[in-house]
PDB file of C-alpha atoms in Angstrom:
ATOM      1  CA  UNK A 100      -8.600 -95.742 202.919  1.00  0.00           C
ATOM      2  CA  UNK A 101      -4.822 -95.482 203.202  1.00  0.00           C
ATOM      3  CA  UNK A 102      -3.435 -97.968 205.739  1.00  0.00           C
ATOM      4  CA  UNK A 103      -0.780 -96.534 208.096  1.00  0.00           C
ATOM      5  CA  UNK A 104       2.605 -98.121 207.435  1.00  0.00           C
ATOM      6  CA  UNK A 105       3.817 -98.427 211.027  1.00  0.00           C
ATOM      7  CA  UNK A 106       5.669-101.554 212.149  1.00  0.00           C
ATOM      8  CA  UNK A 107       6.565-102.730 215.650  1.00  0.00           C
ATOM      9  CA  UNK A 108       9.493-105.123 216.087  1.00  0.00           C
ATOM     10  CA  UNK A 109      10.288-106.525 219.532  1.00  0.00           C
ATOM     11  CA  UNK A 110      13.780-107.623 220.497  1.00  0.00           C
ATOM     12  CA  UNK A 111      15.021-105.280 217.789  1.00  0.00           C
ATOM     13  CA  UNK A 112      18.197-103.851 219.301  1.00  0.00           C
ATOM     14  CA  UNK A 113      20.339-106.604 217.806  1.00  0.00           C
ATOM     15  CA  UNK A 114      20.391-109.822 215.827  1.00  0.00           C
ATOM     16  CA  UNK A 115      17.332-110.937 213.895  1.00  0.00           C
ATOM     17  CA  UNK A 116      15.177-108.125 215.287  1.00  0.00           C
ATOM     18  CA  UNK A 117      17.604-105.435 214.160  1.00  0.00           C
ATOM     19  CA  UNK A 118      17.803-107.007 210.702  1.00  0.00           C
ATOM     20  CA  UNK A 119      14.018-107.089 210.463  1.00  0.00           C
ATOM     21  CA  UNK A 120      13.639-103.491 211.644  1.00  0.00           C
ATOM     22  CA  UNK A 121      16.113-102.226 209.051  1.00  0.00           C
ATOM     23  CA  UNK A 122      14.492-104.251 206.256  1.00  0.00           C
ATOM     24  CA  UNK A 123      11.003-102.984 207.080  1.00  0.00           C
ATOM     25  CA  UNK A 124      12.329 -99.415 207.147  1.00  0.00           C
ATOM     26  CA  UNK A 125      13.814-100.008 203.702  1.00  0.00           C
ATOM     27  CA  UNK A 126      10.387-101.281 202.625  1.00  0.00           C
ATOM     28  CA  UNK A 127       8.891 -97.933 203.608  1.00  0.00           C
ATOM     29  CA  UNK A 128       7.597 -98.590 207.113  1.00  0.00           C
ATOM     30  CA  UNK A 129       8.121 -96.307 210.096  1.00  0.00           C
ATOM     31  CA  UNK A 130       9.536 -98.719 212.666  1.00  0.00           C
ATOM     32  CA  UNK A 131       9.234 -98.927 216.434  1.00  0.00           C
ATOM     33  CA  UNK A 132      12.459-100.558 217.607  1.00  0.00           C
ATOM     34  CA  UNK A 133      11.434-102.220 220.868  1.00  0.00           C
ATOM     35  CA  UNK A 134      13.812-103.837 223.330  1.00  0.00           C
ATOM     36  CA  UNK A 135      14.218-104.263 227.078  1.00  0.00           C
ATOM     37  CA  UNK A 136      16.954-101.621 227.167  1.00  0.00           C
ATOM     38  CA  UNK A 137      15.896 -98.442 225.349  1.00  0.00           C
ATOM     39  CA  UNK A 138      19.441 -97.004 224.908  1.00  0.00           C
ATOM     40  CA  UNK A 139      20.441-100.243 223.176  1.00  0.00           C
ATOM     41  CA  UNK A 140      17.892 -99.425 220.445  1.00  0.00           C
ATOM     42  CA  UNK A 141      19.675 -96.185 219.516  1.00  0.00           C
ATOM     43  CA  UNK A 142      22.175 -97.609 216.959  1.00  0.00           C
ATOM     44  CA  UNK A 143      19.383 -99.288 214.983  1.00  0.00           C
ATOM     45  CA  UNK A 144      17.233 -96.150 215.109  1.00  0.00           C
ATOM     46  CA  UNK A 145      20.154 -94.003 213.956  1.00  0.00           C
ATOM     47  CA  UNK A 146      20.956 -96.370 211.085  1.00  0.00           C
ATOM     48  CA  UNK A 147      17.353 -96.257 209.895  1.00  0.00           C
ATOM     49  CA  UNK A 148      17.224 -92.475 210.164  1.00  0.00           C
ATOM     50  CA  UNK A 149      20.554 -92.120 208.348  1.00  0.00           C
ATOM     51  CA  UNK A 150      19.002 -93.777 205.305  1.00  0.00           C
ATOM     52  CA  UNK A 151      15.967 -91.489 205.370  1.00  0.00           C
ATOM     53  CA  UNK A 152      13.605 -93.674 207.386  1.00  0.00           C
ATOM     54  CA  UNK A 153      11.536 -93.008 210.495  1.00  0.00           C
ATOM     55  CA  UNK A 154      12.162 -94.953 213.677  1.00  0.00           C
ATOM     56  CA  UNK A 155      11.460 -94.799 217.392  1.00  0.00           C
ATOM     57  CA  UNK A 156      13.403 -96.645 220.079  1.00  0.00           C
ATOM     58  CA  UNK A 157      11.245 -97.857 222.950  1.00  0.00           C
ATOM     59  CA  UNK A 158      12.253 -99.720 226.091  1.00  0.00           C
ATOM     60  CA  UNK A 159       9.745-102.346 227.173  1.00  0.00           C
ATOM     61  CA  UNK A 160       9.414-105.552 229.126  1.00  0.00           C
ATOM     62  CA  UNK A 161       7.187-107.555 226.795  1.00  0.00           C
ATOM     63  CA  UNK A 162       6.265-109.946 229.604  1.00  0.00           C
ATOM     64  CA  UNK A 163       4.731-107.122 231.667  1.00  0.00           C
ATOM     65  CA  UNK A 164       1.157-106.122 230.856  1.00  0.00           C
ATOM     66  CA  UNK A 165       1.447-102.468 231.892  1.00  0.00           C
ATOM     67  CA  UNK A 166       4.784-102.014 230.139  1.00  0.00           C
ATOM     68  CA  UNK A 167       3.361-103.426 226.906  1.00  0.00           C
ATOM     69  CA  UNK A 168       0.267-101.226 226.995  1.00  0.00           C
ATOM     70  CA  UNK A 169       2.319 -98.105 227.707  1.00  0.00           C
ATOM     71  CA  UNK A 170       4.697 -99.019 224.886  1.00  0.00           C
ATOM     72  CA  UNK A 171       1.973 -99.543 222.297  1.00  0.00           C
ATOM     73  CA  UNK A 172       0.218 -96.331 223.362  1.00  0.00           C
ATOM     74  CA  UNK A 173       3.471 -94.398 222.963  1.00  0.00           C
ATOM     75  CA  UNK A 174       4.103 -95.896 219.531  1.00  0.00           C
ATOM     76  CA  UNK A 175       0.593 -94.960 218.395  1.00  0.00           C
ATOM     77  CA  UNK A 176       1.061 -91.397 219.630  1.00  0.00           C
ATOM     78  CA  UNK A 177       4.591 -90.784 218.354  1.00  0.00           C
ATOM     79  CA  UNK A 178       4.764 -92.851 215.156  1.00  0.00           C
ATOM     80  CA  UNK A 179       1.163 -93.588 214.244  1.00  0.00           C
ATOM     81  CA  UNK A 180      -1.296 -96.467 214.171  1.00  0.00           C
ATOM     82  CA  UNK A 181       0.651 -99.761 214.254  1.00  0.00           C
ATOM     83  CA  UNK A 182      -0.481-102.205 211.575  1.00  0.00           C
ATOM     84  CA  UNK A 183       2.498-104.591 211.545  1.00  0.00           C
ATOM     85  CA  UNK A 184       3.821-106.511 214.553  1.00  0.00           C
ATOM     86  CA  UNK A 185       6.861-108.781 214.589  1.00  0.00           C
ATOM     87  CA  UNK A 186       7.137-110.712 217.863  1.00  0.00           C
ATOM     88  CA  UNK A 187      10.845-111.458 217.975  1.00  0.00           C
ATOM     89  CA  UNK A 188      11.855-110.829 221.611  1.00  0.00           C
ATOM     90  CA  UNK A 189      13.413-113.904 223.132  1.00  0.00           C
ATOM     91  CA  UNK A 190      15.882-115.270 225.662  1.00  0.00           C
ATOM     92  CA  UNK A 191      17.708-118.550 226.226  1.00  0.00           C
ATOM     93  CA  UNK A 192      17.962-120.433 229.501  1.00  0.00           C
ATOM     94  CA  UNK A 193      19.253-123.755 228.169  1.00  0.00           C
ATOM     95  CA  UNK A 194      19.776-126.808 230.324  1.00  0.00           C
ATOM     96  CA  UNK A 195      18.959-130.494 230.438  1.00  0.00           C
ATOM     97  CA  UNK A 196      15.589-131.231 232.012  1.00  0.00           C
ATOM     98  CA  UNK A 197      16.958-132.560 235.316  1.00  0.00           C
ATOM     99  CA  UNK A 198      19.076-129.396 235.731  1.00  0.00           C
ATOM    100  CA  UNK A 199      16.493-126.865 234.564  1.00  0.00           C
ATOM    101  CA  UNK A 200      15.064-124.644 237.286  1.00  0.00           C
ATOM    102  CA  UNK A 201      11.442-123.552 237.416  1.00  0.00           C
ATOM    103  CA  UNK A 202      12.724-119.988 237.153  1.00  0.00           C
ATOM    104  CA  UNK A 203      14.494-120.739 233.874  1.00  0.00           C
ATOM    105  CA  UNK A 204      11.337-122.391 232.526  1.00  0.00           C
ATOM    106  CA  UNK A 205       9.148-119.451 233.553  1.00  0.00           C
ATOM    107  CA  UNK A 206      11.553-116.808 232.216  1.00  0.00           C
ATOM    108  CA  UNK A 207      11.562-118.320 228.731  1.00  0.00           C
ATOM    109  CA  UNK A 208       7.800-118.840 228.690  1.00  0.00           C
ATOM    110  CA  UNK A 209       7.175-115.291 229.895  1.00  0.00           C
ATOM    111  CA  UNK A 210       9.249-113.599 227.196  1.00  0.00           C
ATOM    112  CA  UNK A 211       8.386-115.806 224.224  1.00  0.00           C
ATOM    113  CA  UNK A 212       4.783-116.808 224.845  1.00  0.00           C
ATOM    114  CA  UNK A 213       3.360-114.287 227.312  1.00  0.00           C
ATOM    115  CA  UNK A 214       5.246-111.502 225.533  1.00  0.00           C
ATOM    116  CA  UNK A 215       3.846-112.407 222.132  1.00  0.00           C
ATOM    117  CA  UNK A 216       0.350-112.692 223.607  1.00  0.00           C
ATOM    118  CA  UNK A 217       0.522-109.301 225.329  1.00  0.00           C
ATOM    119  CA  UNK A 218       1.994-107.501 222.323  1.00  0.00           C
ATOM    120  CA  UNK A 219      -0.497-109.070 219.905  1.00  0.00           C
ATOM    121  CA  UNK A 220      -3.443-108.293 222.154  1.00  0.00           C
ATOM    122  CA  UNK A 221      -2.336-104.677 222.542  1.00  0.00           C
ATOM    123  CA  UNK A 222      -1.774-104.086 218.820  1.00  0.00           C
ATOM    124  CA  UNK A 223      -4.683-106.025 217.312  1.00  0.00           C
ATOM    125  CA  UNK A 224      -7.184-103.308 218.252  1.00  0.00           C
ATOM    126  CA  UNK A 225      -5.408-100.823 215.998  1.00  0.00           C
ATOM    127  CA  UNK A 226      -5.194-103.372 213.190  1.00  0.00           C
ATOM    128  CA  UNK A 227      -8.847-104.391 213.291  1.00  0.00           C
ATOM    129  CA  UNK A 228      -9.953-100.746 213.278  1.00  0.00           C
ATOM    130  CA  UNK A 229      -7.735-100.096 210.266  1.00  0.00           C
ATOM    131  CA  UNK A 230      -9.120-103.205 208.534  1.00  0.00           C
ATOM    132  CA  UNK A 231      -5.574-104.358 207.763  1.00  0.00           C
ATOM    133  CA  UNK A 232      -2.769-105.891 209.746  1.00  0.00           C
ATOM    134  CA  UNK A 233       0.145-108.297 209.744  1.00  0.00           C
ATOM    135  CA  UNK A 234       1.451-110.286 212.706  1.00  0.00           C
ATOM    136  CA  UNK A 235       4.626-112.347 212.355  1.00  0.00           C
ATOM    137  CA  UNK A 236       5.789-114.522 215.252  1.00  0.00           C
ATOM    138  CA  UNK A 237       9.346-115.832 215.453  1.00  0.00           C
ATOM    139  CA  UNK A 238       9.315-119.547 216.188  1.00  0.00           C
ATOM    140  CA  UNK A 239      12.349-121.819 215.677  1.00  0.00           C
ATOM    141  CA  UNK A 240      13.379-125.191 214.320  1.00  0.00           C
ATOM    142  CA  UNK A 241      13.774-126.024 218.026  1.00  0.00           C
ATOM    143  CA  UNK A 242       9.968-126.280 218.079  1.00  0.00           C
ATOM    144  CA  UNK A 243      10.559-129.750 216.646  1.00  0.00           C
ATOM    145  CA  UNK A 244      12.574-130.664 219.746  1.00  0.00           C
ATOM    146  CA  UNK A 245      16.145-129.912 220.759  1.00  0.00           C
ATOM    147  CA  UNK A 246      18.317-131.378 223.488  1.00  0.00           C
ATOM    148  CA  UNK A 247      18.830-128.987 226.394  1.00  0.00           C
ATOM    149  CA  UNK A 248      15.997-126.701 225.332  1.00  0.00           C
ATOM    150  CA  UNK A 249      12.811-128.116 226.853  1.00  0.00           C
ATOM    151  CA  UNK A 250      11.666-124.605 227.780  1.00  0.00           C
ATOM    152  CA  UNK A 251      12.650-122.915 224.508  1.00  0.00           C
ATOM    153  CA  UNK A 252      11.290-125.766 222.341  1.00  0.00           C
ATOM    154  CA  UNK A 253       7.971-125.761 224.201  1.00  0.00           C
ATOM    155  CA  UNK A 254       7.672-121.977 223.881  1.00  0.00           C
ATOM    156  CA  UNK A 255       8.476-121.981 220.168  1.00  0.00           C
ATOM    157  CA  UNK A 256       6.051-124.837 219.493  1.00  0.00           C
ATOM    158  CA  UNK A 257       3.428-122.934 221.485  1.00  0.00           C
ATOM    159  CA  UNK A 258       3.958-119.891 219.284  1.00  0.00           C
ATOM    160  CA  UNK A 259       2.994-121.945 216.256  1.00  0.00           C
ATOM    161  CA  UNK A 260      -0.373-122.863 217.793  1.00  0.00           C
ATOM    162  CA  UNK A 261      -0.812-119.263 218.927  1.00  0.00           C
ATOM    163  CA  UNK A 262      -0.137-118.052 215.375  1.00  0.00           C
ATOM    164  CA  UNK A 263      -2.707-120.361 213.821  1.00  0.00           C
ATOM    165  CA  UNK A 264      -5.325-119.275 216.349  1.00  0.00           C
ATOM    166  CA  UNK A 265      -4.678-115.587 215.647  1.00  0.00           C
ATOM    167  CA  UNK A 266      -5.077-116.303 211.940  1.00  0.00           C
ATOM    168  CA  UNK A 267      -8.497-117.867 212.584  1.00  0.00           C
ATOM    169  CA  UNK A 268      -9.727-115.121 214.904  1.00  0.00           C
ATOM    170  CA  UNK A 269      -8.396-112.056 213.095  1.00  0.00           C
ATOM    171  CA  UNK A 270      -8.710-113.018 209.435  1.00  0.00           C
ATOM    172  CA  UNK A 271     -12.156-111.491 208.949  1.00  0.00           C
ATOM    173  CA  UNK A 272     -10.730-108.119 210.016  1.00  0.00           C
ATOM    174  CA  UNK A 273      -8.089-108.118 207.281  1.00  0.00           C
ATOM    175  CA  UNK A 274      -5.338-109.253 209.653  1.00  0.00           C
ATOM    176  CA  UNK A 275      -3.008-112.148 208.828  1.00  0.00           C
ATOM    177  CA  UNK A 276      -0.799-114.045 211.272  1.00  0.00           C
ATOM    178  CA  UNK A 277       2.153-116.185 210.277  1.00  0.00           C
ATOM    179  CA  UNK A 278       5.224-117.654 211.929  1.00  0.00           C
ATOM    180  CA  UNK A 279       8.825-117.965 210.812  1.00  0.00           C
ATOM    181  CA  UNK A 280      10.964-120.760 212.246  1.00  0.00           C
ATOM    182  CA  UNK A 281      14.643-119.959 211.718  1.00  0.00           C
ATOM    183  CA  UNK A 282      17.351-122.571 211.704  1.00  0.00           C
ATOM    184  CA  UNK A 283      20.940-121.671 212.587  1.00  0.00           C
ATOM    185  CA  UNK A 284      21.240-117.885 212.305  1.00  0.00           C
ATOM    186  CA  UNK A 285      24.474-116.004 212.998  1.00  0.00           C
ATOM    187  CA  UNK A 286      23.571-113.753 215.943  1.00  0.00           C
ATOM    188  CA  UNK A 287      24.854-112.776 219.369  1.00  0.00           C
ATOM    189  CA  UNK A 288      22.610-115.522 220.747  1.00  0.00           C
ATOM    190  CA  UNK A 289      24.270-118.292 218.746  1.00  0.00           C
ATOM    191  CA  UNK A 290      27.685-116.846 219.606  1.00  0.00           C
ATOM    192  CA  UNK A 291      26.732-117.061 223.280  1.00  0.00           C
ATOM    193  CA  UNK A 292      25.714-120.698 222.796  1.00  0.00           C
ATOM    194  CA  UNK A 293      29.104-121.489 221.257  1.00  0.00           C
ATOM    195  CA  UNK A 294      30.853-119.795 224.172  1.00  0.00           C
ATOM    196  CA  UNK A 295      28.713-121.677 226.685  1.00  0.00           C
ATOM    197  CA  UNK A 296      29.737-125.047 225.265  1.00  0.00           C
ATOM    198  CA  UNK A 297      33.363-123.956 224.781  1.00  0.00           C
ATOM    199  CA  UNK A 298      33.539-124.077 220.969  1.00  0.00           C
ATOM    200  CA  UNK A 299      35.008-121.287 218.772  1.00  0.00           C
ATOM    201  CA  UNK A 300      32.183-119.603 216.862  1.00  0.00           C
ATOM    202  CA  UNK A 301      33.679-120.275 213.414  1.00  0.00           C
ATOM    203  CA  UNK A 302      33.987-123.962 214.254  1.00  0.00           C
ATOM    204  CA  UNK A 303      30.436-123.911 215.626  1.00  0.00           C
ATOM    205  CA  UNK A 304      29.170-122.369 212.361  1.00  0.00           C
ATOM    206  CA  UNK A 305      31.144-124.782 210.175  1.00  0.00           C
ATOM    207  CA  UNK A 306      29.785-127.794 212.044  1.00  0.00           C
ATOM    208  CA  UNK A 307      26.234-126.506 211.586  1.00  0.00           C
ATOM    209  CA  UNK A 308      26.758-125.639 207.908  1.00  0.00           C
ATOM    210  CA  UNK A 309      27.948-129.178 207.190  1.00  0.00           C
ATOM    211  CA  UNK A 310      24.473-130.437 208.142  1.00  0.00           C
ATOM    212  CA  UNK A 311      22.513-127.825 206.165  1.00  0.00           C
ATOM    213  CA  UNK A 312      21.569-128.649 202.539  1.00  0.00           C
ATOM    214  CA  UNK A 313      22.495-125.171 201.230  1.00  0.00           C
ATOM    215  CA  UNK A 314      25.878-125.594 202.951  1.00  0.00           C
ATOM    216  CA  UNK A 315      25.848-122.350 204.933  1.00  0.00           C
ATOM    217  CA  UNK A 316      24.406-120.884 208.068  1.00  0.00           C
ATOM    218  CA  UNK A 317      21.765-118.166 207.980  1.00  0.00           C
ATOM    219  CA  UNK A 318      21.913-114.442 208.645  1.00  0.00           C
ATOM    220  CA  UNK A 319      19.400-111.960 210.090  1.00  0.00           C
ATOM    221  CA  UNK A 320      18.870-110.722 206.534  1.00  0.00           C
ATOM    222  CA  UNK A 321      17.542-114.151 205.519  1.00  0.00           C
ATOM    223  CA  UNK A 322      14.835-113.885 208.169  1.00  0.00           C
ATOM    224  CA  UNK A 323      14.147-110.237 207.387  1.00  0.00           C
ATOM    225  CA  UNK A 324      13.451-111.137 203.761  1.00  0.00           C
ATOM    226  CA  UNK A 325      10.836-113.693 204.851  1.00  0.00           C
ATOM    227  CA  UNK A 326       9.238-111.154 207.196  1.00  0.00           C
ATOM    228  CA  UNK A 327       9.142-108.635 204.348  1.00  0.00           C
ATOM    229  CA  UNK A 328       7.080-111.083 202.308  1.00  0.00           C
ATOM    230  CA  UNK A 329       4.625-111.913 205.095  1.00  0.00           C
ATOM    231  CA  UNK A 330       3.883-108.257 205.855  1.00  0.00           C
ATOM    232  CA  UNK A 331       3.524-107.234 202.228  1.00  0.00           C
ATOM    233  CA  UNK A 332       0.247-106.204 200.632  1.00  0.00           C
ATOM    234  CA  UNK A 333       0.496-109.160 198.264  1.00  0.00           C
ATOM    235  CA  UNK A 334       0.630-111.747 201.077  1.00  0.00           C
ATOM    236  CA  UNK A 335      -2.942-111.111 202.196  1.00  0.00           C
ATOM    237  CA  UNK A 336      -4.076-114.632 201.270  1.00  0.00           C
ATOM    238  CA  UNK A 337      -1.292-116.277 203.290  1.00  0.00           C
ATOM    239  CA  UNK A 338      -2.210-116.760 206.938  1.00  0.00           C
ATOM    240  CA  UNK A 339      -1.715-119.292 209.713  1.00  0.00           C
ATOM    241  CA  UNK A 340       1.445-120.637 208.108  1.00  0.00           C
ATOM    242  CA  UNK A 341       4.782-121.667 209.612  1.00  0.00           C
ATOM    243  CA  UNK A 342       7.737-121.052 207.311  1.00  0.00           C
ATOM    244  CA  UNK A 343      10.965-122.868 208.169  1.00  0.00           C
ATOM    245  CA  UNK A 344      13.862-120.677 207.066  1.00  0.00           C
ATOM    246  CA  UNK A 345      16.602-123.174 207.708  1.00  0.00           C
ATOM    247  CA  UNK A 346      18.469-123.894 204.495  1.00  0.00           C
ATOM    248  CA  UNK A 347      16.637-127.156 203.919  1.00  0.00           C
ATOM    249  CA  UNK A 348      13.476-129.122 204.724  1.00  0.00           C
ATOM    250  CA  UNK A 349      12.269-129.587 208.288  1.00  0.00           C
ATOM    251  CA  UNK A 350       9.527-131.951 209.384  1.00  0.00           C
TER     252      UNK A 350
END
């Protein structure tokens, strides 16, 4: 049986998600570019199509059950049976614990954890029927703890436990689940962090690079390369793993 090569990438209008979507298209997948704002997906879709690939931009709130189900149904109808899912959608609501509102806690948990749960639950049925699937969840080095990110760190650590559980439950159906934990990656999100703390982005990057063994900060392409490995045919015996893509060891 030929397995459909259809990938779904959430939070794919920019940053890491856009890099992953373009890499998977280059690897031969038709890609559903999913983001909260559907028009924002258009540049990524057009870039994929310009290089001969197939892509579909879809607007979705990954924290909303009905929105997720409608999105996955549309992808299945317009692109084909999804067999790869990359849960990348995420937001930041940073603050020290005593300043953090319950709303900021809930917002981060809803997008990162609830969103990954809803998307995985919606897609796994297609994967198990196909007898093949790949789920990749985007965690973070912040899962190890990071000042001002109690919500984000908890969500990213939770994704690691979620990933390992999916690997246990879905393995017998030919579905693997792995997580990637990026370090400092040059994206709009890290630029926004630099702006929030009042530091020029180049200075922000240089300070980070000085603490990274490979002496540079990461790019979306670094993460996309790791995703490409996890979703490959040859990675079928790798499941339940957390790969830190951070330019050096993390413990």
